Amino acid sequence: MPVVTKDMDSAFQTAGANPGLEVWCIENQQLVPVSKSSHRKFYTGSAYLVLNAVFPKIGPPQYDIHYWLGNEAKKVDSSLASDKALELDAALGSCSVQYREIQGQESQKFLSYFRPCLIPIEGVFTSKQGNLNGEYQVRMYTCKGDYVVHVKEVPFLRSSLNHEDVFILDTALKIFLFSGCNSTIQERAKALEVVQYIKENKHGGKCNMATIEDGKFVGDSDVGEFWSLFGGYAPIPRESPSVQESEAPPVKLYWINLQGKLCETGSNAFSKEMLETHKSYMLDCDGEIFVWMGRQTLLTERRTAIRAIEDFVRNEGRSNKTHLTFLSEGFESTIFRSYFTNWPKTVEPRLYEEGKEKVAAIFKHQGYDVKELPEEDNELSIDCSGTIKVWRVDGDELSLLSVTELTKFYSGDCYIVQCTFPGNGRDETLFYAWLGSRCVMEDKTTAISHMSTMADSVRTNPVMAQIHEGKEPAQFFSILRKLIIFKGGNSSGYKKFIEEKGIVDETYKENLDALFRVQGTSPDNMQAIQVDQVSTSLNSSYCYILQSKASIYTWIGSLSPARDHNLLDRMVELLNPTWLPVSVREGNEPDIFWDALGGKSEYPKGKEIQGFIDDPHLFALKITRGDFKVKEIYNYTQDDLITEDVLLLDCQREIYVWVGLHSVVKSKQEALNLGLKFLEMDVLVEGLSLNIPIYIVMEGHEPPFFTHFFSWDHSKENIVGNSFERKLAILKGRPKNLEGHNRTPLKAKSRDSTPNGHRSISVFSNGRGRSSSPIPSGAGSDRRQSGDRLLPSSTSVVKRLFEGSPAHGSAEKTTPQSDSPATELSSSNETASFTQKDRNMDGENSVIYPYERLRMVSANPVTGIDLTRREVYLSNEEFREKFGIPKSAFYKLPKWKQNKMKMSLDLF
């Protein structure tokens, strides 16, 4: 909620209280709210203020403020819009990022709010609009952009056409799309989205459309009709080659004094220490200018700084393409921080993350039986009833492990894991290359090469992943169920390396002492990791197994969860069924226990808290003549996965490289190298480890643990052709399906036995509580809202978990775990009924209660309702008021987005 002051504009009283877009326009020197139905109507003679609010599951709201200036807007309105943007920022606690947007030069982020396009309207905004009737006016537009489109109206003249761009000619009865011969396929495809928008919004969906190719003269009646509108065909002149751009000037930093004068303080090399908290600065990057305002600057000083920069841009004759971004200290953008060396990576404390363990620990020390607090990660399960095979890499040789060896890895070795699971009408395959922390480079390189060859030999285009010891995704552990990671290694390369370096061979042997840390989530997902046999390896939040000559001990940390206590005995039995361990609780250890660890010393008490995970970011990877460029796509959707491109989804704990069928990348090995290059670049300045998992996903074979980051439409996977041909087929209602490639939502399959396999298991994906990128609620139901932590979509996959571990060579009987959330849906019929239930929630027959009684914390709470679906009991009117959309639109959103919106309203 905004900070209310007596000078604050009344229009900001509730600004930023709900997620999504809010739009205001300057009318008669007053700020007037624009209704949601008119959010896309920007008039060229007006100035607008746009607020996009994002509500993360953890942490404060995130705000972006844009002030948009029409080309014909009055100077006084433009100045007022700038002042109001600063005033709104102050009302929101000076924690927003502000952008100046010029008509025709809008930023990619701004345009992403209004997909598929924003088409400015001639004239001036008025809050008392009337119905305009009259003859339909023919208009022509040019469309530029591959992910978001800049649409600009041009004169309806033949001279407006060229060979470089895509044009739309909108007439009363037909819409023509003219593609210049030098325009890209992606631009043509995006222009088709604009055609669809115009057809639906200006023609009520009732008009014809035609595509015209540059240079095509005969054989098509649409071509003749198109040129007749220009008075007949005439050749389009070739434009002269563009002048080579000059080298960009050096980046400069200026201090802005209280009088608005700029004083240069440095160029090219900058550090954060140069920015003083009581001053404002301008970072001049030529095409983009940043204004940084210290936390202790006053509102009047900020207003002076912004005016000074706007005057600087105008007086210096800078292009309208120059973007202005205004930042407050502590809310610097990634691009801004990238200009400074060694910008400190500060992580704000997250009360939920830190508090949940501290509270549990306090209650445990006081003797209370505290139930385990839920993990923040919400794992999305996929049914995996196929085979598991594991090979150990030894130079050029691969050794297939037996069933008894499947659970034993060594840090000095590399392994290839193949998991086959039932897909949609066929088996799908997932390959992992697990690289031990002590493996030699030769084995690492060979493991990747072997995995790539094996993956390329499988017809179903399997997903391939490179993972390192210590950075394994949750899904990997779930696949293997039980895993022990020993020190040392067995490959000849490792043995040779330690011999040459004179390193003691630490390879585990049963007759030697050893210390294991036990971790996991259940008996079907547990690990024992061999650690250094010293007391500093202990941690009060874990349980351990100590193997010594005198005895076997199980050590229970005072802050360890009860879940881990149950895993201890199971893991001891897995290590050696003949062992009879002595259970020791922290604080009651005998001296012989400490002697086995070389003496008692200080050790950590708490688990390392995972840093706050930001929402996923989607990037297009552009590879041209060896040049590698990265472009972020804001508010992404499935439609941004363009078949001609390679895209990368950065989830911070893992990344996914998605390869389009028509891209220049033709091998998974090449895609993996692009992922590694991305990590090295550290595009978001987030300090990503080079060892995080890298998944390679091929178009048309996207697994559920990738698609759940999107609002996924499986029917779009089946259409063939390039991106333009696919969009055109959808627009004309004649999509061509790829034969033998029918992909529908994953359905549960239960198998009593697994032929030709070691065993059958159920697998979790590594959904890390991450949502996709932000999108305002008013900008389309099929887009994701930033800031939500990812919640599993129970209708996207059918959850199935099984207990028990099969004996070698025997069939496995599986039974669902009744206490698991995965048993909520057990058949495709239940999925269908659940979806239908969602759709019926907009009915008028539901019992109605007021919002204040339905909130999680209410003075007079309603009883006897479904507490997981509180929103159902709101009236249609109050539902629209609170959520900003009708119930019917709400239940078409992905489940995670529904939960996030409910969470922001205290209904979840």
mmCIF file of C-alpha atoms in Angstrom, residues 289-447:
data_model
loop_
_atom_site.group_PDB
_atom_site.id
_atom_site.type_symbol
_atom_site.label_atom_id
_atom_site.label_comp_id
_atom_site.label_asym_id
_atom_site.label_seq_id
_atom_site.Cartn_x
_atom_site.Cartn_y
_atom_site.Cartn_z
ATOM 1 C CA ILE A 289 20.910 6.659 -19.609
ATOM 2 C CA PHE A 290 20.524 5.648 -15.968
ATOM 3 C CA VAL A 291 19.773 8.039 -13.123
ATOM 4 C CA TRP A 292 20.777 6.644 -9.718
ATOM 5 C CA MET A 293 19.260 8.358 -6.667
ATOM 6 C CA GLY A 294 20.733 7.709 -3.238
ATOM 7 C CA ARG A 295 18.540 6.550 -0.393
ATOM 8 C CA GLN A 296 19.041 9.800 1.521
ATOM 9 C CA THR A 297 18.152 12.165 -1.330
ATOM 10 C CA LEU A 298 15.030 14.278 -0.888
ATOM 11 C CA LEU A 299 12.038 14.259 -3.233
ATOM 12 C CA THR A 300 12.893 17.788 -4.403
ATOM 13 C CA GLU A 301 16.472 16.704 -5.165
ATOM 14 C CA ARG A 302 15.219 13.744 -7.168
ATOM 15 C CA ARG A 303 12.861 15.958 -9.131
ATOM 16 C CA THR A 304 15.753 18.317 -9.906
ATOM 17 C CA ALA A 305 17.929 15.410 -11.054
ATOM 18 C CA ILE A 306 15.260 14.022 -13.376
ATOM 19 C CA ARG A 307 14.555 17.436 -14.907
ATOM 20 C CA ALA A 308 18.289 17.941 -15.421
ATOM 21 C CA ILE A 309 18.633 14.654 -17.277
ATOM 22 C CA GLU A 310 15.600 15.293 -19.469
ATOM 23 C CA ASP A 311 17.069 18.711 -20.365
ATOM 24 C CA PHE A 312 20.455 17.078 -21.011
ATOM 25 C CA VAL A 313 18.947 14.606 -23.491
ATOM 26 C CA ARG A 314 17.051 17.392 -25.252
ATOM 27 C CA ASN A 315 19.960 19.881 -25.360
ATOM 28 C CA GLU A 316 22.495 17.281 -26.459
ATOM 29 C CA GLY A 317 20.278 16.349 -29.397
ATOM 30 C CA ARG A 318 20.103 12.732 -28.317
ATOM 31 C CA SER A 319 17.933 10.402 -30.352
ATOM 32 C CA ASN A 320 14.398 9.572 -29.274
ATOM 33 C CA LYS A 321 15.685 6.006 -29.087
ATOM 34 C CA THR A 322 17.633 6.924 -25.942
ATOM 35 C CA HIS A 323 15.994 5.168 -23.003
ATOM 36 C CA LEU A 324 15.903 6.806 -19.568
ATOM 37 C CA THR A 325 15.762 4.602 -16.465
ATOM 38 C CA PHE A 326 15.519 5.993 -12.932
ATOM 39 C CA LEU A 327 16.781 3.841 -10.053
ATOM 40 C CA SER A 328 16.717 4.174 -6.289
ATOM 41 C CA GLU A 329 19.586 2.913 -4.175
ATOM 42 C CA GLY A 330 19.066 -0.748 -3.355
ATOM 43 C CA PHE A 331 16.877 -1.393 -6.407
ATOM 44 C CA GLU A 332 19.472 -1.273 -9.170
ATOM 45 C CA SER A 333 18.744 -3.175 -12.369
ATOM 46 C CA THR A 334 20.973 -5.923 -13.713
ATOM 47 C CA ILE A 335 22.164 -3.832 -16.654
ATOM 48 C CA PHE A 336 23.112 -0.938 -14.394
ATOM 49 C CA ARG A 337 25.051 -3.169 -11.994
ATOM 50 C CA SER A 338 26.905 -4.771 -14.907
ATOM 51 C CA TYR A 339 28.787 -1.497 -15.518
ATOM 52 C CA PHE A 340 30.349 -1.653 -12.048
ATOM 53 C CA THR A 341 33.153 -3.999 -11.079
ATOM 54 C CA ASN A 342 32.520 -6.393 -8.195
ATOM 55 C CA TRP A 343 29.090 -5.035 -7.315
ATOM 56 C CA PRO A 344 28.351 -6.660 -3.922
ATOM 57 C CA LYS A 345 25.740 -9.393 -4.001
ATOM 58 C CA THR A 346 23.583 -8.548 -1.017
ATOM 59 C CA VAL A 347 20.685 -10.818 -0.081
ATOM 60 C CA GLU A 348 17.898 -9.321 1.988
ATOM 61 C CA PRO A 349 16.856 -11.508 4.929
ATOM 62 C CA ARG A 350 13.776 -13.541 4.184
ATOM 63 C CA LEU A 351 11.759 -13.917 7.360
ATOM 64 C CA TYR A 352 10.008 -17.048 6.204
ATOM 65 C CA GLU A 353 13.185 -18.845 5.186
ATOM 66 C CA GLU A 354 15.147 -17.946 8.300
ATOM 67 C CA GLY A 355 12.279 -17.958 10.738
ATOM 68 C CA LYS A 356 10.737 -21.355 10.064
ATOM 69 C CA GLU A 357 13.861 -23.243 11.171
ATOM 70 C CA LYS A 358 14.528 -20.979 14.146
ATOM 71 C CA VAL A 359 10.982 -21.326 15.471
ATOM 72 C CA ALA A 360 11.085 -25.106 15.081
ATOM 73 C CA ALA A 361 14.417 -25.274 16.878
ATOM 74 C CA ILE A 362 13.135 -23.205 19.819
ATOM 75 C CA PHE A 363 10.105 -25.438 20.304
ATOM 76 C CA LYS A 364 12.218 -28.584 20.049
ATOM 77 C CA HIS A 365 14.589 -27.355 22.756
ATOM 78 C CA GLN A 366 11.576 -26.708 24.981
ATOM 79 C CA GLY A 367 10.480 -30.327 24.595
ATOM 80 C CA TYR A 368 7.577 -29.893 22.205
ATOM 81 C CA ASP A 369 6.940 -32.366 19.407
ATOM 82 C CA VAL A 370 7.155 -30.062 16.418
ATOM 83 C CA LYS A 371 5.826 -31.325 13.122
ATOM 84 C CA GLU A 372 8.087 -30.783 10.186
ATOM 85 C CA LEU A 373 7.582 -27.437 8.538
ATOM 86 C CA PRO A 374 6.875 -27.816 4.815
ATOM 87 C CA GLU A 375 9.753 -27.456 2.447
ATOM 88 C CA GLU A 376 9.553 -24.366 0.291
ATOM 89 C CA ASP A 377 10.190 -26.336 -2.852
ATOM 90 C CA ASN A 378 7.040 -27.821 -4.304
ATOM 91 C CA GLU A 379 8.080 -30.795 -6.345
ATOM 92 C CA LEU A 380 6.099 -31.664 -9.419
ATOM 93 C CA SER A 381 5.901 -35.419 -9.927
ATOM 94 C CA ILE A 382 5.967 -37.363 -13.162
ATOM 95 C CA ASP A 383 5.114 -41.015 -13.444
ATOM 96 C CA CYS A 384 8.305 -42.915 -14.130
ATOM 97 C CA SER A 385 7.584 -46.617 -14.474
ATOM 98 C CA GLY A 386 10.360 -47.457 -16.878
ATOM 99 C CA THR A 387 13.915 -48.679 -16.622
ATOM 100 C CA ILE A 388 16.947 -47.215 -14.911
ATOM 101 C CA LYS A 389 20.428 -47.934 -16.248
ATOM 102 C CA VAL A 390 23.721 -46.569 -14.951
ATOM 103 C CA TRP A 391 27.168 -46.728 -16.563
ATOM 104 C CA ARG A 392 30.483 -45.833 -14.969
ATOM 105 C CA VAL A 393 32.888 -43.978 -17.243
ATOM 106 C CA ASP A 394 36.477 -45.187 -17.432
ATOM 107 C CA GLY A 395 38.199 -43.345 -20.241
ATOM 108 C CA ASP A 396 36.691 -44.553 -23.505
ATOM 109 C CA GLU A 397 35.023 -47.519 -21.807
ATOM 110 C CA LEU A 398 31.573 -47.690 -20.241
ATOM 111 C CA SER A 399 30.738 -50.253 -17.559
ATOM 112 C CA LEU A 400 27.047 -51.031 -16.982
ATOM 113 C CA LEU A 401 26.407 -51.273 -13.239
ATOM 114 C CA SER A 402 24.512 -54.199 -11.769
ATOM 115 C CA VAL A 403 21.416 -53.675 -9.621
ATOM 116 C CA THR A 404 23.443 -53.946 -6.412
ATOM 117 C CA GLU A 405 25.882 -51.270 -7.655
ATOM 118 C CA LEU A 406 23.215 -48.760 -8.715
ATOM 119 C CA THR A 407 23.203 -47.112 -5.302
ATOM 120 C CA LYS A 408 26.974 -46.584 -5.042
ATOM 121 C CA PHE A 409 28.802 -43.672 -6.680
ATOM 122 C CA TYR A 410 32.359 -42.451 -6.117
ATOM 123 C CA SER A 411 33.449 -38.810 -6.092
ATOM 124 C CA GLY A 412 36.427 -39.575 -8.314
ATOM 125 C CA ASP A 413 34.290 -41.107 -11.072
ATOM 126 C CA CYS A 414 31.723 -40.024 -13.660
ATOM 127 C CA TYR A 415 28.466 -41.825 -14.377
ATOM 128 C CA ILE A 416 25.782 -41.792 -17.057
ATOM 129 C CA VAL A 417 22.211 -42.411 -15.868
ATOM 130 C CA GLN A 418 19.442 -43.323 -18.303
ATOM 131 C CA CYS A 419 15.856 -43.111 -17.105
ATOM 132 C CA THR A 420 13.007 -44.270 -19.356
ATOM 133 C CA PHE A 421 9.489 -43.269 -18.359
ATOM 134 C CA PRO A 422 6.082 -43.546 -20.052
ATOM 135 C CA GLY A 423 5.172 -40.478 -22.049
ATOM 136 C CA ASN A 424 2.144 -39.723 -24.162
ATOM 137 C CA GLY A 425 1.667 -42.851 -26.182
ATOM 138 C CA ARG A 426 5.359 -43.709 -26.105
ATOM 139 C CA ASP A 427 8.312 -43.988 -23.755
ATOM 140 C CA GLU A 428 10.404 -40.891 -23.039
ATOM 141 C CA THR A 429 14.056 -40.949 -22.028
ATOM 142 C CA LEU A 430 16.134 -38.741 -19.759
ATOM 143 C CA PHE A 431 19.949 -38.873 -19.619
ATOM 144 C CA TYR A 432 22.148 -37.500 -16.844
ATOM 145 C CA ALA A 433 25.919 -37.188 -16.826
ATOM 146 C CA TRP A 434 26.915 -37.122 -13.139
ATOM 147 C CA LEU A 435 30.379 -35.646 -12.649
ATOM 148 C CA GLY A 436 32.083 -36.429 -9.343
ATOM 149 C CA SER A 437 33.746 -33.578 -7.469
ATOM 150 C CA ARG A 438 37.157 -35.306 -7.724
ATOM 151 C CA CYS A 439 36.869 -36.708 -11.248
ATOM 152 C CA VAL A 440 39.593 -36.027 -13.791
ATOM 153 C CA MET A 441 38.967 -33.845 -16.836
ATOM 154 C CA GLU A 442 39.454 -36.769 -19.231
ATOM 155 C CA ASP A 443 36.573 -38.702 -17.651
ATOM 156 C CA LYS A 444 34.397 -35.590 -17.527
ATOM 157 C CA THR A 445 34.877 -34.865 -21.228
ATOM 158 C CA THR A 446 34.355 -38.490 -22.167
ATOM 159 C CA ALA A 447 31.184 -38.763 -20.068
#
